[in-house]
Amino acid sequence: HEDCSCHHRPCRFCRRLCPCPKRQGCHRPQRQSRLPIRWRARSPSPPPLFHCQQAYLNMKTVAAIIALAGSAAAFAPAQNGKAATALNARADSPFVGELGAQAPLGFFDPLNVCEEFDQAQFDRLREVEIKHGRISMLAVTGYLVTYAGYRFPGAEDIPSGFAAWPALYATDDGKQVLAQMFLFLVTAEIANRSADWLDVEPEFVGDYRNGALDFGWDKFDDATKLKKRAIELNNGRAAQMGILGLMIHEINGVSVLPGNYLPGH
């Protein structure tokens, strides 16, 4: 590679030399020491991104596009009829017209999980999906709020991300906060369910108002209610993928937040 005038250095990811138009065998693995020592001094400009770096950036770009597409699907109109799409795994399923069977996938059940399900079993899975989506939306919001630096009074030194747990457990006040969080979660789990003892029939799966809360819901027409339920369902799906991605990136020490910020570091 010494007789080549391009003076390309090895890729910092795979330690392989980048393709050289002036020498066919330039991409074979070679030692760092064989490169000209004068490379840095003679290089007129910083070296370009090499193949491994470009592939890494392309993967991040594709992941961001998929996340945006998933969130944008929340505003897609609900499909009341059968979805005519090649990706529809079960076009003959009785659940094709259910809420959430929307473009572009329609009713997507490639593993035939719902093949032997009746309506009660399907509604049970839908209730679990809605609840996990609601929790994930709160989790993403809390993750981003703490990343932005907002804290309750007295908790200014508590880090964000997974590092918050040991930081809370290390102090007596933090242990009290953890106990309060546990009691809140227990109370929320008890409250957020259909109150059968009140003899109130839920309007739909996931309706936990129990005749006590409204916030103007009863003023909407059926089409608006269906649209808002579809938006909540799809936002919950996107949030489940979002919080999982945030946690995995934090564990692996890779930041996906603005400013290259990594929680807990």
Coordinates of C-alpha atoms in Angstrom, one line a residue:
H1 CA 0.0 0.0 0.0
E2 CA 3.0 2.3 0.3
D3 CA 3.2 2.8 -3.5
C4 CA -0.4 4.1 -3.5
S5 CA -0.9 7.9 -3.5
C6 CA -4.3 7.9 -1.9
H7 CA -2.9 7.3 1.6
H8 CA -6.1 5.8 3.0
R9 CA -5.9 4.6 6.5
P10 CA -7.5 1.4 7.9
C11 CA -11.2 1.5 9.0
R12 CA -11.4 1.9 12.8
F13 CA -14.2 -0.7 13.0
C14 CA -12.8 -3.7 11.1
R15 CA -9.2 -2.7 10.7
R16 CA -9.4 -3.3 6.9
L17 CA -8.0 -0.9 4.3
C18 CA -10.6 0.9 2.2
P19 CA -10.9 0.2 -1.5
C20 CA -8.2 1.9 -3.6
P21 CA -8.8 2.7 -7.3
K22 CA -5.1 2.6 -8.0
R23 CA -4.4 -0.8 -6.6
Q24 CA -6.5 -3.9 -6.8
G25 CA -5.2 -5.7 -3.7
C26 CA -5.5 -2.6 -1.5
H27 CA -8.4 -4.0 0.6
R28 CA -6.5 -7.0 2.0
P29 CA -5.8 -6.8 5.7
Q30 CA -2.5 -5.2 6.3
R31 CA -0.6 -3.9 9.3
Q32 CA -1.0 -0.4 10.7
S33 CA 2.7 0.0 10.7
R34 CA 3.0 -0.4 6.9
L35 CA 1.1 2.8 6.4
P36 CA 3.3 5.9 5.7
I37 CA 4.2 7.7 8.8
R38 CA 3.8 11.0 6.9
W39 CA 0.1 10.4 6.3
R40 CA -1.3 12.7 8.9
A41 CA 1.0 15.5 7.8
R42 CA 0.3 15.2 4.1
S43 CA -3.4 14.6 4.3
P44 CA -5.1 17.7 2.8
S45 CA -8.4 16.9 4.5
P46 CA -9.9 14.5 7.1
P47 CA -10.4 11.0 5.6
P48 CA -13.9 10.1 4.4
L49 CA -16.3 7.7 6.3
F50 CA -15.5 4.2 5.4
H51 CA -17.7 1.2 4.6
C52 CA -18.3 0.1 8.2
Q53 CA -19.0 3.5 9.5
Q54 CA -21.5 4.1 6.7
A55 CA -23.2 0.8 7.4
Y56 CA -23.5 1.7 11.1
L57 CA -25.0 5.1 10.2
N58 CA -27.4 3.6 7.7
M59 CA -28.7 1.1 10.3
K60 CA -29.4 4.0 12.7
T61 CA -31.2 5.9 9.9
V62 CA -33.3 2.9 9.0
A63 CA -34.2 2.4 12.7
A64 CA -35.3 6.0 13.0
I65 CA -37.4 5.8 9.9
I66 CA -39.1 2.6 11.2
A67 CA -39.8 4.3 14.6
L68 CA -41.3 7.4 12.8
A69 CA -43.4 5.2 10.6
G70 CA -44.8 3.3 13.6
S71 CA -45.7 6.6 15.3
A72 CA -47.3 8.0 12.1
A73 CA -49.4 4.9 11.8
A74 CA -51.3 6.0 14.9
F75 CA -53.1 8.6 12.8
A76 CA -54.1 6.1 10.1
P77 CA -57.9 5.6 9.9
A78 CA -59.2 2.4 11.5
Q79 CA -60.1 -0.4 9.0
N80 CA -63.6 -1.7 9.7
G81 CA -63.6 -4.2 6.8
K82 CA -61.1 -6.8 5.7
A83 CA -57.7 -5.4 4.8
A84 CA -56.7 -6.3 1.2
T85 CA -52.9 -6.7 1.6
A86 CA -50.4 -9.3 0.8
L87 CA -48.9 -9.1 4.3
N88 CA -52.2 -10.0 5.9
A89 CA -51.5 -13.3 7.6
R90 CA -55.1 -14.4 8.3
A91 CA -57.5 -12.8 5.9
D92 CA -60.2 -15.4 7.0
S93 CA -59.9 -14.7 10.7
P94 CA -63.0 -13.5 12.5
F95 CA -60.8 -10.7 14.1
V96 CA -59.9 -9.0 10.8
G97 CA -62.4 -6.2 11.5
E98 CA -61.2 -5.6 15.0
L99 CA -59.7 -2.3 16.1
G100 CA -55.9 -2.3 15.4
A101 CA -56.1 -4.3 12.2
Q102 CA -55.0 -1.3 10.2
A103 CA -52.9 -0.5 7.1
P104 CA -50.3 -1.5 6.1
L105 CA -50.3 -4.9 7.8
G106 CA -54.0 -5.4 8.5
F107 CA -54.7 -8.3 10.8
F108 CA -51.1 -9.6 11.2
D109 CA -50.9 -12.9 13.0
P110 CA -48.1 -14.9 11.2
L111 CA -47.8 -17.4 14.1
N112 CA -51.6 -18.0 14.1
V113 CA -51.8 -17.3 17.8
C114 CA -55.4 -16.3 17.6
E115 CA -56.4 -19.2 15.4
E116 CA -58.3 -21.1 18.1
F117 CA -59.3 -18.0 20.2
D118 CA -62.8 -17.0 20.9
Q119 CA -63.9 -13.4 21.4
A120 CA -63.3 -13.5 25.2
Q121 CA -59.7 -14.7 24.7
F122 CA -59.0 -12.1 22.1
D123 CA -60.4 -9.3 24.3
R124 CA -58.2 -10.5 27.1
L125 CA -55.1 -10.1 24.9
R126 CA -56.3 -6.7 23.6
E127 CA -56.7 -5.5 27.2
V128 CA -53.2 -6.6 28.0
E129 CA -51.9 -4.8 24.9
I130 CA -53.7 -1.6 25.8
K131 CA -52.4 -1.6 29.4
H132 CA -48.9 -2.3 28.3
G133 CA -49.2 0.5 25.8
R134 CA -50.4 3.0 28.4
I135 CA -47.6 2.1 30.8
S136 CA -45.0 2.4 28.0
M137 CA -46.3 5.8 27.0
L138 CA -45.8 7.0 30.6
A139 CA -42.4 5.3 30.7
V140 CA -41.2 7.1 27.5
T141 CA -42.5 10.4 28.8
G142 CA -40.8 9.9 32.2
Y143 CA -37.5 8.8 30.5
L144 CA -37.4 12.0 28.3
V145 CA -38.5 14.3 31.2
T146 CA -35.7 13.1 33.5
Y147 CA -33.3 13.3 30.5
A148 CA -34.3 17.0 30.2
G149 CA -33.2 17.6 33.8
Y150 CA -36.6 17.9 35.5
R151 CA -36.7 16.6 39.1
F152 CA -38.9 16.7 42.1
P153 CA -37.7 19.0 44.9
G154 CA -35.0 17.2 46.8
A155 CA -34.1 14.8 44.0
E156 CA -31.9 17.0 42.0
D157 CA -28.9 14.7 42.5
I158 CA -30.7 11.5 41.4
P159 CA -29.4 10.4 38.0
S160 CA -31.7 9.4 35.1
G161 CA -32.1 6.0 33.6
F162 CA -31.3 2.7 35.4
A163 CA -28.8 4.5 37.7
A164 CA -31.7 6.0 39.5
W165 CA -32.6 2.7 41.3
P166 CA -29.3 2.2 43.2
A167 CA -29.1 6.0 43.9
L168 CA -32.5 5.9 45.5
Y169 CA -31.8 2.8 47.5
A170 CA -28.6 4.3 48.9
T171 CA -30.4 6.8 51.1
D172 CA -33.2 6.6 53.6
D173 CA -35.2 9.3 51.8
G174 CA -34.7 7.3 48.6
K175 CA -36.0 4.2 50.2
Q176 CA -39.2 6.0 51.3
V177 CA -39.6 7.2 47.7
L178 CA -39.3 3.6 46.4
A179 CA -41.9 2.5 49.0
Q180 CA -44.3 5.2 47.8
M181 CA -43.7 4.2 44.2
F182 CA -44.6 0.6 45.1
L183 CA -47.8 1.6 46.9
F184 CA -48.8 3.8 44.0
L185 CA -48.3 1.0 41.5
V186 CA -50.4 -1.3 43.6
T187 CA -53.2 1.3 43.9
A188 CA -53.0 2.0 40.1
E189 CA -53.3 -1.7 39.3
I190 CA -56.4 -2.1 41.6
A191 CA -58.0 1.1 40.2
N192 CA -57.3 0.5 36.5
R193 CA -59.7 -2.4 35.9
S194 CA -63.4 -3.0 35.3
A195 CA -65.3 -2.6 38.6
D196 CA -67.6 -5.6 38.2
W197 CA -69.0 -5.0 41.7
L198 CA -70.4 -1.6 40.6
D199 CA -72.7 -3.2 38.0
V200 CA -71.2 -0.9 35.3
E201 CA -70.8 -2.3 31.8
P202 CA -67.6 -1.1 30.1
E203 CA -68.2 0.5 26.7
F204 CA -65.2 -1.2 25.2
V205 CA -62.1 -3.3 26.2
G206 CA -59.8 -1.1 28.2
D207 CA -62.6 1.3 29.4
Y208 CA -61.8 1.8 33.1
R209 CA -64.0 4.8 33.8
N210 CA -66.4 2.7 35.8
G211 CA -69.1 5.4 35.6
A212 CA -66.9 7.9 37.5
L213 CA -64.8 9.6 34.8
D214 CA -65.8 11.1 31.5
F215 CA -63.6 14.1 30.4
G216 CA -66.0 14.7 27.5
W217 CA -65.8 11.2 26.0
D218 CA -69.6 10.7 25.9
K219 CA -69.9 13.8 23.7
F220 CA -68.0 12.2 20.8
D221 CA -69.7 10.4 18.0
D222 CA -68.9 6.7 17.3
A223 CA -66.5 7.6 14.4
T224 CA -64.5 9.9 16.6
K225 CA -64.4 7.4 19.5
L226 CA -63.1 4.7 17.2
K227 CA -60.4 7.0 15.8
K228 CA -59.2 8.1 19.2
R229 CA -59.1 4.4 20.4
A230 CA -57.0 3.6 17.3
I231 CA -54.6 6.4 18.0
E232 CA -54.2 5.3 21.6
L233 CA -53.6 1.7 20.5
N234 CA -51.0 2.6 17.9
N235 CA -49.2 5.1 20.1
G236 CA -49.0 2.4 22.8
R237 CA -47.5 0.0 20.3
A238 CA -44.9 2.6 19.3
A239 CA -44.2 3.4 22.9
Q240 CA -43.5 -0.2 23.7
M241 CA -40.9 -0.4 21.0
G242 CA -39.6 3.0 22.0
I243 CA -39.0 2.3 25.7
L244 CA -37.5 -1.1 24.9
G245 CA -35.1 0.6 22.4
L246 CA -34.1 3.3 25.0
M247 CA -33.4 0.7 27.7
I248 CA -31.4 -1.6 25.4
H249 CA -29.3 1.3 24.1
E250 CA -28.6 2.5 27.7
I251 CA -27.5 -1.0 28.8
N252 CA -25.2 -1.2 25.8
G253 CA -23.8 2.2 26.4
V254 CA -25.0 3.7 23.2
S255 CA -26.8 7.1 23.2
V256 CA -29.7 7.8 21.0
L257 CA -30.7 11.0 22.7
P258 CA -29.9 14.6 21.6
G259 CA -26.4 15.8 22.6
N260 CA -25.1 12.2 22.7
Y261 CA -26.4 12.1 26.3
L262 CA -26.3 8.7 28.0
P263 CA -28.5 8.4 31.2
G264 CA -26.6 7.4 34.3
H265 CA -23.2 8.4 32.8

